Amino acid sequence: MAEIRVVLVTLPWGDAHIARLNRALEPAEVIRVHRFDALGIASALRRADVAFLTGDLDERFLRAPLLKWVHCGHAGIERSALPEVLDHGLQVTSAAGRSAPALAEHAMLFMLALSFRYGNFLDAQRAHRWGVRGQQA
């Protein structure tokens, strides 16, 4: 496996997450740059062999001389894992699946709300009424 030397990070992670990333990638240098800092990204891409990105990659990443792996911090990579990117030899990964538990819980919430006619209760609350028609005691 190739050694990771320089990592560009544009993900809006807090200091604790970045510290954990630093420990995991030691002795690699981790360069944090805001996703809209074009000059900072351009500078880091001259040396980076890995990039953890907010959003999708663009042509700047294809021109990066040492870049081998790009991780997109979101699930859908259809705008990043393009044929020209893969033909260039870049490995592209994503955070697919990280939101699955929250999305499942969200779906359950809506199913329960519909099953128990939550909308009717909300309307009654707004009208300052107690209960709704058809409610079982």
Coordinates of C-alpha atoms in Angstrom, one line a residue:
M1 CA 0.0 0.0 0.0
A2 CA 1.3 3.5 -0.9
E3 CA 2.2 5.8 1.9
I4 CA -0.1 8.7 2.6
R5 CA 2.1 11.9 2.9
V6 CA -0.2 14.9 2.5
V7 CA -4.0 15.1 3.0
L8 CA -6.2 18.0 1.9
V9 CA -9.4 18.3 4.0
T10 CA -12.2 20.7 3.1
L11 CA -14.8 18.9 5.3
P12 CA -16.3 21.2 8.0
W13 CA -15.2 19.0 10.8
G14 CA -14.5 20.3 14.3
D15 CA -11.1 20.2 16.0
A16 CA -11.8 16.9 17.7
H17 CA -12.5 15.1 14.4
I18 CA -9.5 16.7 12.8
A19 CA -7.3 15.6 15.7
R20 CA -8.6 12.1 15.3
L21 CA -7.9 12.2 11.6
N22 CA -4.3 13.4 12.3
R23 CA -3.7 10.5 14.7
A24 CA -5.1 8.0 12.3
L25 CA -2.9 9.3 9.4
E26 CA 0.3 9.9 11.3
P27 CA 2.9 10.8 10.1
A28 CA 1.0 12.4 7.1
E29 CA 0.5 16.1 7.0
V30 CA -3.2 17.2 7.2
I31 CA -4.0 20.5 5.5
R32 CA -7.4 22.0 6.4
V33 CA -8.8 24.4 3.9
H34 CA -12.2 26.0 3.6
R35 CA -14.1 24.6 0.7
F36 CA -14.3 28.0 -1.0
D37 CA -10.6 28.9 -0.5
A38 CA -9.5 28.4 -4.1
L39 CA -5.9 29.5 -3.5
G40 CA -5.6 27.3 -0.5
I41 CA -6.9 24.3 -2.3
A42 CA -4.7 24.9 -5.3
S43 CA -1.7 25.2 -3.0
A44 CA -2.5 21.9 -1.2
L45 CA -3.2 20.0 -4.4
R46 CA 0.4 20.6 -5.5
R47 CA 1.4 18.2 -2.7
A48 CA -1.7 16.2 -1.7
D49 CA -2.0 12.5 -2.4
V50 CA -5.4 12.2 -0.6
A51 CA -8.3 14.7 -0.4
F52 CA -11.4 14.6 1.8
L53 CA -13.9 16.9 0.2
T54 CA -17.1 18.8 0.9
G55 CA -18.9 18.6 -2.4
D56 CA -17.7 17.2 -5.6
L57 CA -14.4 17.2 -7.2
D58 CA -13.7 19.2 -10.3
E59 CA -10.9 19.6 -13.0
R60 CA -8.4 21.0 -10.4
F61 CA -8.3 17.6 -8.9
L62 CA -7.5 16.0 -12.2
R63 CA -4.5 18.3 -12.6
A64 CA -3.1 17.5 -9.1
P65 CA 0.2 15.7 -9.8
L66 CA 0.2 13.3 -6.8
L67 CA -3.4 12.8 -6.0
K68 CA -4.5 9.2 -5.8
W69 CA -7.6 9.1 -3.7
V70 CA -10.6 11.5 -3.2
H71 CA -13.2 10.9 -0.6
C72 CA -16.4 12.9 -1.0
G73 CA -18.1 13.5 2.4
H74 CA -21.6 12.9 1.0
A75 CA -23.4 9.9 -0.3
G76 CA -23.9 10.6 -4.0
I77 CA -20.8 10.6 -6.2
E78 CA -22.4 10.6 -9.6
R79 CA -20.8 14.0 -10.3
S80 CA -17.4 13.0 -9.0
A81 CA -16.9 9.4 -10.2
L82 CA -17.0 10.4 -13.8
P83 CA -15.3 8.3 -16.5
E84 CA -12.5 10.9 -17.0
V85 CA -11.8 10.9 -13.2
L86 CA -11.6 7.1 -13.1
D87 CA -9.6 7.0 -16.3
H88 CA -7.1 9.4 -14.7
G89 CA -6.6 6.7 -12.0
L90 CA -8.2 8.5 -9.1
Q91 CA -9.9 6.3 -6.5
V92 CA -13.2 8.0 -5.5
T93 CA -15.1 7.0 -2.3
S94 CA -18.1 8.5 -0.5
A95 CA -19.9 8.5 2.8
A96 CA -22.8 6.4 1.4
G97 CA -24.8 4.8 4.1
R98 CA -23.7 7.1 6.9
S99 CA -27.2 8.6 7.1
A100 CA -29.1 5.3 6.8
P101 CA -30.1 5.0 10.5
A102 CA -31.4 8.6 10.6
L103 CA -33.3 8.2 7.4
A104 CA -34.9 5.0 8.7
E105 CA -35.9 6.7 11.9
H106 CA -37.4 9.6 9.9
A107 CA -39.4 7.2 7.7
M108 CA -40.7 5.5 10.9
L109 CA -41.7 8.8 12.3
F110 CA -43.8 9.6 9.3
M111 CA -45.4 6.2 9.2
L112 CA -46.4 6.5 12.8
A113 CA -47.6 10.1 12.3
L114 CA -49.9 8.9 9.4
S115 CA -51.1 5.8 11.2
F116 CA -52.1 7.8 14.3
R117 CA -53.4 10.7 12.3
Y118 CA -51.0 13.2 13.8
G119 CA -52.2 15.9 11.4
N120 CA -55.7 15.8 13.0
F121 CA -54.2 16.2 16.5
L122 CA -52.1 19.1 15.3
D123 CA -55.2 20.8 13.9
A124 CA -57.0 20.3 17.1
Q125 CA -54.2 21.7 19.1
R126 CA -54.1 24.8 16.9
A127 CA -57.9 25.2 17.4
H128 CA -57.4 24.8 21.2
R129 CA -59.6 21.6 21.2
W130 CA -59.0 18.5 23.2
G131 CA -59.0 15.3 21.1
V132 CA -60.2 14.5 17.6
R133 CA -63.2 12.8 16.1
G134 CA -62.7 9.0 16.1
Q135 CA -60.1 9.1 18.9
Q136 CA -60.4 6.1 21.2
A137 CA -60.5 6.8 24.9

